[in-house]
CSV table of C-alpha atoms in Angstrom, one decimal:
chain,number,residue,atom,x,y,z
A,1,MET,CA,0.0,-0.1,-0.2
A,2,ALA,CA,1.2,3.0,-0.8
A,3,ILE,CA,0.7,6.0,1.3
A,4,ALA,CA,1.9,9.8,0.1
A,5,VAL,CA,2.9,12.2,2.5
A,6,MET,CA,1.0,15.9,1.9
A,7,ASP,CA,1.1,19.2,3.6
A,8,ASP,CA,-0.4,21.1,5.7
A,9,ASP,CA,-1.6,22.9,2.5
A,10,ASP,CA,-3.5,20.5,0.3
A,11,PRO,CA,-6.5,22.6,0.1
A,12,VAL,CA,-8.2,18.8,-0.8
A,13,LEU,CA,-7.6,17.2,2.8
A,14,ASN,CA,-6.2,17.9,6.2
A,15,GLN,CA,-8.1,21.2,6.1
A,16,ARG,CA,-10.4,21.8,9.0
A,17,SER,CA,-13.2,24.2,6.3
A,18,THR,CA,-13.9,21.5,3.8
A,19,SER,CA,-13.8,18.7,6.2
A,20,ASP,CA,-16.8,16.5,7.5
A,21,LEU,CA,-15.1,14.2,9.9
A,22,GLU,CA,-12.3,14.2,11.6
A,23,LEU,CA,-10.2,11.5,13.5
A,24,VAL,CA,-8.3,12.3,16.2
A,25,VAL,CA,-5.1,10.6,17.3
A,26,ASP,CA,-3.2,11.7,20.8
A,27,GLY,CA,-5.0,15.1,20.2
A,28,LYS,CA,-3.7,15.8,16.9
A,29,SER,CA,-6.7,16.1,14.6
A,30,PHE,CA,-6.1,15.1,11.6
A,31,TRP,CA,-9.8,16.6,8.4
A,32,CYS,CA,-11.3,14.4,5.8
A,33,HIS,CA,-14.3,13.6,4.4
A,34,LYS,CA,-17.0,10.7,5.4
A,35,ARG,CA,-17.5,9.4,1.9
A,36,ILE,CA,-14.1,9.0,1.0
A,37,MET,CA,-12.9,7.5,4.6
A,38,THR,CA,-16.0,5.3,4.5
A,39,LYS,CA,-14.9,3.0,1.2
A,40,ARG,CA,-11.1,3.0,2.8
A,41,SER,CA,-12.3,1.4,6.0
A,42,ASP,CA,-15.2,-0.6,8.0
A,43,TYR,CA,-13.6,0.7,10.9
A,44,ILE,CA,-14.8,3.7,10.1
A,45,ASN,CA,-18.1,2.8,8.5
A,46,GLN,CA,-19.0,1.2,11.5
A,47,ALA,CA,-18.5,4.0,13.7
A,48,LEU,CA,-20.2,6.5,10.7
A,49,LYS,CA,-23.7,5.1,11.3
A,50,THR,CA,-24.0,6.2,14.6
A,51,PHE,CA,-23.2,9.9,13.0
A,52,ALA,CA,-25.2,9.5,9.5
A,53,ASP,CA,-27.4,12.8,10.4
A,54,ASP,CA,-24.4,15.0,11.7
A,55,ASP,CA,-22.5,17.0,9.6
A,56,HIS,CA,-19.6,17.6,11.0
A,57,VAL,CA,-18.4,14.2,12.7
A,58,VAL,CA,-15.4,13.4,15.7
A,59,VAL,CA,-13.3,9.6,15.7
A,60,GLU,CA,-11.2,8.9,18.1
A,61,ILE,CA,-8.6,6.6,16.7
A,62,ASP,CA,-6.5,5.6,20.3
A,63,ILE,CA,-3.8,2.7,20.4
A,64,PRO,CA,-3.6,0.0,21.6
A,65,GLN,CA,-1.9,-0.5,24.6
A,66,SER,CA,-0.1,-3.8,23.1
A,67,LEU,CA,1.6,-1.8,20.6
A,68,LEU,CA,3.7,-0.1,23.9
A,69,PRO,CA,5.9,-2.7,25.5
A,70,GLY,CA,9.6,-1.1,26.7
A,71,TYR,CA,12.6,-1.8,24.3
A,72,ASP,CA,15.7,-1.5,25.4
A,73,SER,CA,15.6,-0.6,28.1
A,74,ARG,CA,14.5,2.5,27.4
A,75,PRO,CA,10.7,4.5,28.9
A,76,ALA,CA,8.7,4.7,25.4
A,77,THR,CA,6.0,7.5,25.3
A,78,LYS,CA,2.9,6.1,22.5
A,79,GLN,CA,3.6,8.2,20.1
A,80,ARG,CA,7.2,7.1,19.7
A,81,TRP,CA,5.3,3.3,19.3
A,82,PHE,CA,3.2,4.7,16.9
A,83,GLU,CA,5.8,6.5,14.5
A,84,ILE,CA,8.2,3.0,14.9
A,85,TYR,CA,5.0,1.2,13.7
A,86,LEU,CA,4.2,4.0,10.8
A,87,LYS,CA,7.5,3.9,9.6
A,88,ASN,CA,7.6,-0.1,9.7
A,89,VAL,CA,4.8,-1.5,8.5
A,90,TYR,CA,3.8,1.8,6.0
A,91,ARG,CA,7.0,2.6,5.5
A,92,VAL,CA,5.7,6.9,6.5
A,93,CYS,CA,6.4,9.4,9.0
A,94,CYS,CA,5.1,9.8,11.9
A,95,PRO,CA,1.4,12.3,11.2
A,96,ILE,CA,2.4,14.0,14.5
A,97,LYS,CA,5.2,15.4,12.9
A,98,ASN,CA,4.8,15.3,9.7
A,99,PRO,CA,1.1,15.1,8.8
A,100,ILE,CA,0.7,11.9,5.8
A,101,ASP,CA,-2.4,10.9,4.3
A,102,CYS,CA,-5.6,10.1,6.4
A,103,LEU,CA,-6.2,6.9,4.4
A,104,ALA,CA,-3.1,5.5,6.7
A,105,LEU,CA,-4.7,6.5,9.6
A,106,ALA,CA,-8.1,4.8,8.2
A,107,GLY,CA,-6.1,1.7,7.8
A,108,ILE,CA,-5.1,1.8,11.3
A,109,ALA,CA,-8.3,2.7,12.2
A,110,SER,CA,-9.1,-0.5,10.6
A,111,LEU,CA,-6.1,-2.6,12.1
A,112,MET,CA,-7.5,-1.5,15.8
A,113,GLY,CA,-11.6,-3.1,15.5
A,114,SER,CA,-10.3,-6.2,14.4
A,115,ARG,CA,-10.9,-7.6,18.2
A,116,PHE,CA,-8.5,-11.0,17.5
A,117,LEU,CA,-5.6,-9.1,16.0
A,118,VAL,CA,-5.7,-7.0,19.8
A,119,ASP,CA,-5.8,-9.8,22.1
A,120,PHE,CA,-3.2,-11.5,20.0
A,121,CYS,CA,-1.3,-8.4,20.1
A,122,ASP,CA,-1.5,-8.5,24.1
A,123,GLN,CA,-1.1,-12.1,23.9
A,124,LEU,CA,2.4,-12.1,23.1
A,125,LEU,CA,3.6,-8.7,25.1
A,126,SER,CA,2.4,-11.1,28.4
A,127,ASP,CA,5.1,-13.8,27.2
A,128,HIS,CA,7.7,-12.3,27.1
A,129,PRO,CA,9.3,-10.9,29.7
A,130,PRO,CA,10.2,-6.9,29.9
A,131,GLU,CA,14.2,-7.9,29.2
A,132,ASN,CA,13.4,-9.3,26.2
A,133,ASN,CA,10.6,-6.8,24.2
A,134,ASP,CA,12.6,-6.6,21.0
A,135,LEU,CA,11.8,-10.3,20.0
A,136,ALA,CA,7.6,-9.5,21.5
A,137,PHE,CA,7.5,-6.4,19.5
A,138,LEU,CA,9.0,-7.8,16.3
A,139,TYR,CA,5.5,-10.3,17.0
A,140,VAL,CA,3.9,-7.4,16.7
A,141,LEU,CA,4.3,-6.3,13.2
A,142,LEU,CA,4.6,-9.7,12.8
A,143,ALA,CA,0.5,-10.6,13.6
A,144,PHE,CA,0.1,-7.1,11.8
A,145,ALA,CA,2.7,-8.1,8.3
A,146,GLN,CA,-0.2,-11.4,8.8
A,147,GLN,CA,-3.2,-9.7,9.0
A,148,CYS,CA,-2.1,-7.6,6.1
A,149,ARG,CA,-1.8,-10.1,3.8
A,150,MET,CA,2.2,-8.2,3.6
A,151,PRO,CA,4.7,-11.6,2.3
A,152,LYS,CA,7.3,-9.7,1.7
A,153,TYR,CA,7.5,-8.2,5.3
A,154,ASN,CA,6.0,-11.5,7.2
A,155,GLU,CA,9.3,-12.7,5.3
A,156,THR,CA,11.3,-10.8,7.1
A,157,LEU,CA,10.3,-10.4,10.5
A,158,GLN,CA,10.3,-13.8,11.1
A,159,ARG,CA,14.4,-13.6,9.5
A,160,GLU,CA,15.0,-11.0,12.4
A,161,ILE,CA,12.9,-13.4,15.1
A,162,GLU,CA,14.7,-16.1,13.9
A,163,VAL,CA,18.5,-13.8,14.7
A,164,LEU,CA,17.2,-12.9,18.9
A,165,THR,CA,15.5,-16.2,19.3
A,166,THR,CA,19.0,-18.4,17.7
A,167,GLY,CA,21.7,-15.8,18.4
A,168,ARG,CA,22.5,-16.5,14.2
A,169,ARG,CA,21.4,-15.4,10.6
A,170,GLN,CA,20.5,-17.3,7.9
A,171,GLY,CA,21.7,-16.5,4.4
A,172,GLU,CA,22.9,-13.1,3.1
A,173,GLY,CA,20.9,-9.5,2.9
A,174,VAL,CA,18.7,-9.2,5.6
A,175,VAL,CA,17.0,-6.3,6.5
A,176,SER,CA,16.9,-5.2,9.9
A,177,PHE,CA,14.0,-3.9,10.8
A,178,LEU,CA,15.0,-2.2,15.0
A,179,SER,CA,18.2,-0.7,13.6
A,180,GLY,CA,18.0,0.1,10.5
A,181,SER,CA,19.9,-1.6,8.1
């Protein structure tokens, strides 16, 4: 899925004056349009059915707690984990620093609507001790990759998990999500 980065000056999206739908992530508002978002996200489509007659609707998108493990023994903020997730899964920048196409947020909202996925991530994180958060986070990313049917990310993540569990890397040219190499 290719997501285009957009400017704050974009006349179509992310403009309060022309918007009939507001997505809120960690207190940051993104203005967009119901007709576009309902076709893109089942989660938003369901949320909007309740407010069908309203002129302007606000949908709050919360980042699941299951995406907030500690990392490298440094405390990580909710914003930091959201940034890592966006970069690794969607290849986009954190919207708090650089506004992105609202369609990316719709995709995240749809993933949040999957009870299976949230439960699976919670279970994976609770099964791994705090000192092994790298592995737990890779498993969470793998769950998202599998849910989104992204085989390329699946293979790369499985290799990274193998490195963390066995201490050795099989094959050449494996890209590391955590080290950026």
